[in-house]
XYZ file of C-alpha atoms in Angstrom:
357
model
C 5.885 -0.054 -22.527
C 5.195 3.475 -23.372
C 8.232 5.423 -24.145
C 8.554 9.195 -22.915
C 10.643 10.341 -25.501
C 13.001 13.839 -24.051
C 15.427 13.650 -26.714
C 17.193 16.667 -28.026
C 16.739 16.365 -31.768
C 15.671 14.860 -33.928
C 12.731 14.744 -31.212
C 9.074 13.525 -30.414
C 6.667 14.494 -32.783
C 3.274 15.064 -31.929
C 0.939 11.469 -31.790
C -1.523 13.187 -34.199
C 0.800 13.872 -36.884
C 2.679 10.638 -36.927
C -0.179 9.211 -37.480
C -1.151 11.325 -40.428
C 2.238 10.384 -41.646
C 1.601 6.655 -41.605
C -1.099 6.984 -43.469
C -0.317 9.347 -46.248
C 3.128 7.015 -46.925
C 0.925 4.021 -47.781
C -2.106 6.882 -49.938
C -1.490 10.212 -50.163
C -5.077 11.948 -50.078
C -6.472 9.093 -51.691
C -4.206 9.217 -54.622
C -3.108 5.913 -54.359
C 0.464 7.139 -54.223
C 2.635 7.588 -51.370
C 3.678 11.170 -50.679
C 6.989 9.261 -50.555
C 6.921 8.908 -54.161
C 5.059 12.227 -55.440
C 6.651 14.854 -57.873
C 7.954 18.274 -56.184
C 6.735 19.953 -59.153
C 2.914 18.268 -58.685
C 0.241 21.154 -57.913
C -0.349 19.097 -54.630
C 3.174 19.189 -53.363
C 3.440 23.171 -54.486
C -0.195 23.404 -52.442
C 1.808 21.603 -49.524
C 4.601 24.249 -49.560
C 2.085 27.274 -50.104
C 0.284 25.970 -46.914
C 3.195 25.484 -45.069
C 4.710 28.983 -45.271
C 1.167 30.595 -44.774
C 1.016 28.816 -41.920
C 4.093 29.687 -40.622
C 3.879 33.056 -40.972
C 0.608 33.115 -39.439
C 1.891 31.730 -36.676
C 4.301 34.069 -36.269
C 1.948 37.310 -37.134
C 3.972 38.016 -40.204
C 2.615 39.464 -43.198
C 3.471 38.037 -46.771
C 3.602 41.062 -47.943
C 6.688 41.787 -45.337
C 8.496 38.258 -44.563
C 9.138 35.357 -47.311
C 9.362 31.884 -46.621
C 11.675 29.346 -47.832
C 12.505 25.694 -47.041
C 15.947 24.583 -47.259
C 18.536 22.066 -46.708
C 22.102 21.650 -44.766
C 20.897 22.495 -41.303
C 21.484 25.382 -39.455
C 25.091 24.796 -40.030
C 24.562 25.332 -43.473
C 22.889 28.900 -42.344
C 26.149 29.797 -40.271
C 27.784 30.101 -43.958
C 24.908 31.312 -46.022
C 23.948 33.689 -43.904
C 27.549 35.819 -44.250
C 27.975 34.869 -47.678
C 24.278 36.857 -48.724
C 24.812 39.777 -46.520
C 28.335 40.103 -44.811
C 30.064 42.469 -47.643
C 33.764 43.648 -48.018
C 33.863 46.529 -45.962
C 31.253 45.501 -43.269
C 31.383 43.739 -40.066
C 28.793 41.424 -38.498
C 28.054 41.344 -35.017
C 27.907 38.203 -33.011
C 26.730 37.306 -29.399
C 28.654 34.190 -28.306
C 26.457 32.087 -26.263
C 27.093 28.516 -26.681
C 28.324 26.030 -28.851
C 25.966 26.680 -31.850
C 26.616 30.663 -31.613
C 30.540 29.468 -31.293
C 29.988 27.722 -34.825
C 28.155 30.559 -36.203
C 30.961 32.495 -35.937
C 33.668 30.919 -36.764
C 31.949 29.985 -40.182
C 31.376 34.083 -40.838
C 34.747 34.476 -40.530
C 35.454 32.820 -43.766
C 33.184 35.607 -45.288
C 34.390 38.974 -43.815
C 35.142 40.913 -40.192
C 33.280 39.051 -37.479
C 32.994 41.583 -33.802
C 31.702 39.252 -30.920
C 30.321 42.046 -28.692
C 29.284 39.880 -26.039
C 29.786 36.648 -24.775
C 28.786 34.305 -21.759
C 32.080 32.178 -22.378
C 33.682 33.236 -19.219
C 31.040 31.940 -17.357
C 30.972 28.483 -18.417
C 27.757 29.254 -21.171
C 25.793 28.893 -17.827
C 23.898 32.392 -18.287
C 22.972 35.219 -20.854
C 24.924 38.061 -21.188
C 23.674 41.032 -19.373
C 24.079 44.818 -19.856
C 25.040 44.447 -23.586
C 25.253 47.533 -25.699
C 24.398 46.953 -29.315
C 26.306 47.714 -32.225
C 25.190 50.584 -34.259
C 26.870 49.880 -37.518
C 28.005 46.768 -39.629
C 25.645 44.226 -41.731
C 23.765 42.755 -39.020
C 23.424 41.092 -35.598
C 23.297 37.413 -34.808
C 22.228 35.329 -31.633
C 20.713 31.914 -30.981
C 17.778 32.177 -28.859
C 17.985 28.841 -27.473
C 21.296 26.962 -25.750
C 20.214 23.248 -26.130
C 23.510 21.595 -24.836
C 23.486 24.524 -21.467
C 19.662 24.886 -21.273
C 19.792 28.787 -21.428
C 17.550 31.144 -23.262
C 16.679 34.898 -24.216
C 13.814 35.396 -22.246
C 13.365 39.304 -23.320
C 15.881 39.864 -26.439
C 17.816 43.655 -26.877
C 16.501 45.735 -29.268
C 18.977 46.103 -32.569
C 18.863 49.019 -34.925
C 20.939 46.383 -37.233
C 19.369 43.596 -39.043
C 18.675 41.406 -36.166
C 19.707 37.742 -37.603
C 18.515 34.478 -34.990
C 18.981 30.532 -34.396
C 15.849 29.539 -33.816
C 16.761 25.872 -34.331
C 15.535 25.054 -30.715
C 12.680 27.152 -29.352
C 10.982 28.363 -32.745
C 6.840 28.817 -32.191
C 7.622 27.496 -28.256
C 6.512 30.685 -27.210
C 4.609 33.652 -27.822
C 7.363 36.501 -29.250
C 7.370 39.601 -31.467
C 8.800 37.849 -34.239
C 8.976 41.128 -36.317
C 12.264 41.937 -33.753
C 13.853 39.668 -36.453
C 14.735 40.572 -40.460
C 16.227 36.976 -40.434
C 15.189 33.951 -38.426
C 16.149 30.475 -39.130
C 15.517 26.711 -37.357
C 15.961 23.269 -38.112
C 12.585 21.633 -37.962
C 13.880 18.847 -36.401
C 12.904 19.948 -32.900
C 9.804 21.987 -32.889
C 7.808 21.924 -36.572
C 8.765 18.128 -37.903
C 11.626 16.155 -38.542
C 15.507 16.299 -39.396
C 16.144 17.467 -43.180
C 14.286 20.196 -43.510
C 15.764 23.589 -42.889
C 13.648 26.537 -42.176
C 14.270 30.397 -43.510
C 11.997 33.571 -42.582
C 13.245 36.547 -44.519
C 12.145 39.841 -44.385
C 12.227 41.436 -47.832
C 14.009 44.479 -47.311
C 16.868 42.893 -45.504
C 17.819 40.941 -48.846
C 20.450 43.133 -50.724
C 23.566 42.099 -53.256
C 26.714 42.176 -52.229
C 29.921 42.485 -54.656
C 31.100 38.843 -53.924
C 29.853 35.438 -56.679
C 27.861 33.319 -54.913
C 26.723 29.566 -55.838
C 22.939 29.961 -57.230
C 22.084 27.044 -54.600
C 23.419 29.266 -52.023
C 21.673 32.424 -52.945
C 18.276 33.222 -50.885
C 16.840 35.059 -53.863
C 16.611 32.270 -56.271
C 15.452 29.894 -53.508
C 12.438 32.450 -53.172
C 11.940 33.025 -56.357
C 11.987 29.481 -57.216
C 9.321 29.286 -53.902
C 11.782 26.650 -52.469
C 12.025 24.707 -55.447
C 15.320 25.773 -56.759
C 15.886 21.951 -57.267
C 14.031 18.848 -55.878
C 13.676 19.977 -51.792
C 13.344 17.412 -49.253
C 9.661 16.679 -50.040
C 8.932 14.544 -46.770
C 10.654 16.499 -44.021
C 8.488 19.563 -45.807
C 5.133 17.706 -45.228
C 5.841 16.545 -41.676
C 6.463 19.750 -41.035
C 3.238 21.677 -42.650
C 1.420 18.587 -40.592
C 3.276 20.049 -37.404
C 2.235 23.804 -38.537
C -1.413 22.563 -38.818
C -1.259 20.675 -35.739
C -0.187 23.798 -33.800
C -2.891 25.800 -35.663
C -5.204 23.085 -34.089
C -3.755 23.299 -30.323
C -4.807 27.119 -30.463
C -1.464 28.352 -31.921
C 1.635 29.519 -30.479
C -0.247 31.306 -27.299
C -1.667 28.199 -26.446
C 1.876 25.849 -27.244
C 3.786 28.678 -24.814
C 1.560 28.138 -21.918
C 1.716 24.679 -21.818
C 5.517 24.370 -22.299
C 5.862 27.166 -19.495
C 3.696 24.085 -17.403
C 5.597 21.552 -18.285
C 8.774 23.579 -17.955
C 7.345 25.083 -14.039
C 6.953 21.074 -13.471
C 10.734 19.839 -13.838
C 12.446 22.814 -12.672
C 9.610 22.709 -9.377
C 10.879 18.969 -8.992
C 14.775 20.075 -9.504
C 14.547 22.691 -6.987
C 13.069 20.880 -4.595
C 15.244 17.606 -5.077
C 17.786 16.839 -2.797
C 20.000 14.417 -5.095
C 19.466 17.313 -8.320
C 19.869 20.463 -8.918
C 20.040 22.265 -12.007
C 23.650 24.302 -13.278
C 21.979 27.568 -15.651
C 21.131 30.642 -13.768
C 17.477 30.425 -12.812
C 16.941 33.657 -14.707
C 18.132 32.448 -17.948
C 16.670 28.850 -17.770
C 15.329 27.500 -21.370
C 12.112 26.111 -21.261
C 12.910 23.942 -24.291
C 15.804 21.905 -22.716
C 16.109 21.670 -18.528
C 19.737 20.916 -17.644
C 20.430 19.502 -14.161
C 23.064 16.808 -12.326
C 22.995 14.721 -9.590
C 25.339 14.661 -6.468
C 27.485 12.651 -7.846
C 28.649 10.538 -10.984
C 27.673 6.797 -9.158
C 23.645 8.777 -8.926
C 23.932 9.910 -12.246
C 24.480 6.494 -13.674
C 22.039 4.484 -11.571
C 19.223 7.404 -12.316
C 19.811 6.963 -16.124
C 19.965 3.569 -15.393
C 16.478 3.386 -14.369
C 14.977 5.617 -17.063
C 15.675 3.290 -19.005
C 14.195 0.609 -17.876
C 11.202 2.921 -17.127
C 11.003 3.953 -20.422
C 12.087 7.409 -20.509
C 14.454 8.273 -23.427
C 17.254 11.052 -24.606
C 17.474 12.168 -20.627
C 21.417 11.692 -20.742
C 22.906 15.009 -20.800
C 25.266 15.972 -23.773
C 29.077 15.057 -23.992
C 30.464 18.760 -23.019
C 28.043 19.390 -19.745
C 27.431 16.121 -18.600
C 24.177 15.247 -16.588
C 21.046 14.949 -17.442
C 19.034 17.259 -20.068
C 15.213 17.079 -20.774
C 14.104 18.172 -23.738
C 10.508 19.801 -23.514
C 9.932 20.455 -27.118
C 6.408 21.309 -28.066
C 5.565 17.366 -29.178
C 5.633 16.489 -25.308
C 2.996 15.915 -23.684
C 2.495 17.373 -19.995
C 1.762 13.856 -18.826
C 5.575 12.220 -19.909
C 7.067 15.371 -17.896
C 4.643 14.497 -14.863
C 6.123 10.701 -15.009
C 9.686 12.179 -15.317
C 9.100 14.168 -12.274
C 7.494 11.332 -10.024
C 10.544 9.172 -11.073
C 12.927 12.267 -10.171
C 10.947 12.210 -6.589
C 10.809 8.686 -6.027
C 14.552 8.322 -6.607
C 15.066 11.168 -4.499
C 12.909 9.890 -1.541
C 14.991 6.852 -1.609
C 18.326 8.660 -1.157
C 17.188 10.652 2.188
């Protein structure tokens, strides 16, 4: 049975790069080693990573000479405390927008570091929309947002403009969609979602927005010395960094980040079409603010919700349950899906609905 795999993260990954996965664990490039088992410090791993941020930033239409590149470890969780510790000093405040559980963590962790202002929030609201009518700070260290909601299925659609450092979570909806990444002085993701698989934390910096602060940080915490060291400060997760330069390429292949967008916007136009026209589903996010990386919706009632998962999975279709705070159903659309597992989640959604009228 083929499995149509919506899971949050860690998610699908794309058919072509598992496969190049496979077989560089048993030979990598004909070395007769796995890449399992290669050094970090090999000129073929240090190619790897080279690739892998030019690729990136290509991707993103960054220039080198602008943006650095560096692949870390922790998560993005890690990030919500590195990020204050670098560039949250003394006598400064960082700015947060609260807009979910992820943004909720990010900001509790800077307040360890320094004063934290959260100028706008969608709290009241249940997390169900993005704040509107905000009015950006003009002074502190920096601004932070996550771009993407994965457990309320919002996102920015257009972001505000920031005459701050502009600081985003991009853990959920990085290269999903065609964006002026140069907003951003800071953007980081877990590659567990969109560019590989869990382990592997990535970090776009823009040179000018690195600056010392009077506080002693831990070297393995200090952005510098992870760039200078070209993210080999000490042994990096060498796997999780080649699934995701595989992912990089593989986008490269699909016709880049133009091409990605316009096929998640298809497969996004797909579910929400089938929500909206359901009359056992509907979906709970303002239909302004709708992510097209994870589509939230319920059923009626509880006794649906249970007999629809129910049948997923014994049609095959996996990580549909909704997460533990909202409830319902969420469908992950993450670039690795293909059109054709949304278009058999949506004739299920139909045909379960067809036999509730």
């Amino acid at each position: 049975m083929t499995i149509h795999n919506f899971n949050a993260g860690p998610s699908i990954l794309p058919q072509e790069v598992k496969k190049q996965c496979l077989e560089n664990i048993q030979n990598f490039n004909q070395s007769g080693l796995s890449i399992l088992e290669i050094g970090h410090r090999t000129k073929e791993f240090e190619h790897i990573v080279a690739a892998a941020s030019a690729l990136l930033l290509d991707l993103m239409n960054l220039s080198s000479t602008e943006y650095d590149v560096v692949f870390l470890q922790g998560g993005a969780t890690t990030q919500f405390s590195q990020i204050p510790m670098n560039f949250l000093a003394d006598n400064e405040t960082a700015h947060y927008i609260n807009t979910g559980v992820w943004s909720s963590k990010a900001i509790q962790a800077a307040k360890d570091f320094g004063s934290v202002n959260v100028f706008a929030s969608g709290e009241e609201k249940g997390f169900l929309s993005i704040p509107k009518n905000i009015v950006m700070p003009t002074q502190g260290a920096y601004v932070h947002l996550t771009s993407n909601n994965t457990i309320y299925g919002t996102q920015w659609n257009e972001f505000p403009a920031s005459t701050l450092p502009f600081v985003v979570d991009m853990s959920s909806d990085i290269l999903s969609r065609e964006m002026n990444y140069n907003h951003f002085d800071f953007i980081y993701a877990g590659a567990q979602k969109n560019i590989g698989i869990a382990g592997c934390t990535i970090v776009v910096i823009k040179k000018t927005f690195h600056k010392k602060i009077n506080r002693k940080i831990p070297q393995m915490l200090q952005y510098r010395l992870h760039i200078d060291n070209q993210s080999m400060l000490n042994t990096p997760p060498v796997f999780a960094i080649y699934v995701a330069y595989l992912t990089l390429s593989w986008i490269k292949e699909q016709g880049g980040v133009k091409a990605i967008g316009e096929k998640n916007k298809t497969k996004a136009k797909m579910l929400y079409d089938t929500i909206d026209a359901s009359t056992v589903f509907k979906g709970t996010v303002e239909k302004e603010d709708r992510s097209m990386m994870n589509a939230c919706f319920v059923a009626n009632s509880e006794i649906l919700e249970q007999e629809f998962l129910s049948i997923c999975k014994q049609k095959g279709i996996y990580g549909i349950k909704g997460h533990r705070l909202s409830g319902g159903f969420r469908a992950s659309l993450y670039n690795g899906l293909s059109i054709e597992s949304v278009a058999y989640l949506c004739a299920l959604m139909n045909e379960f609905d067809s036999s509730k009228k």
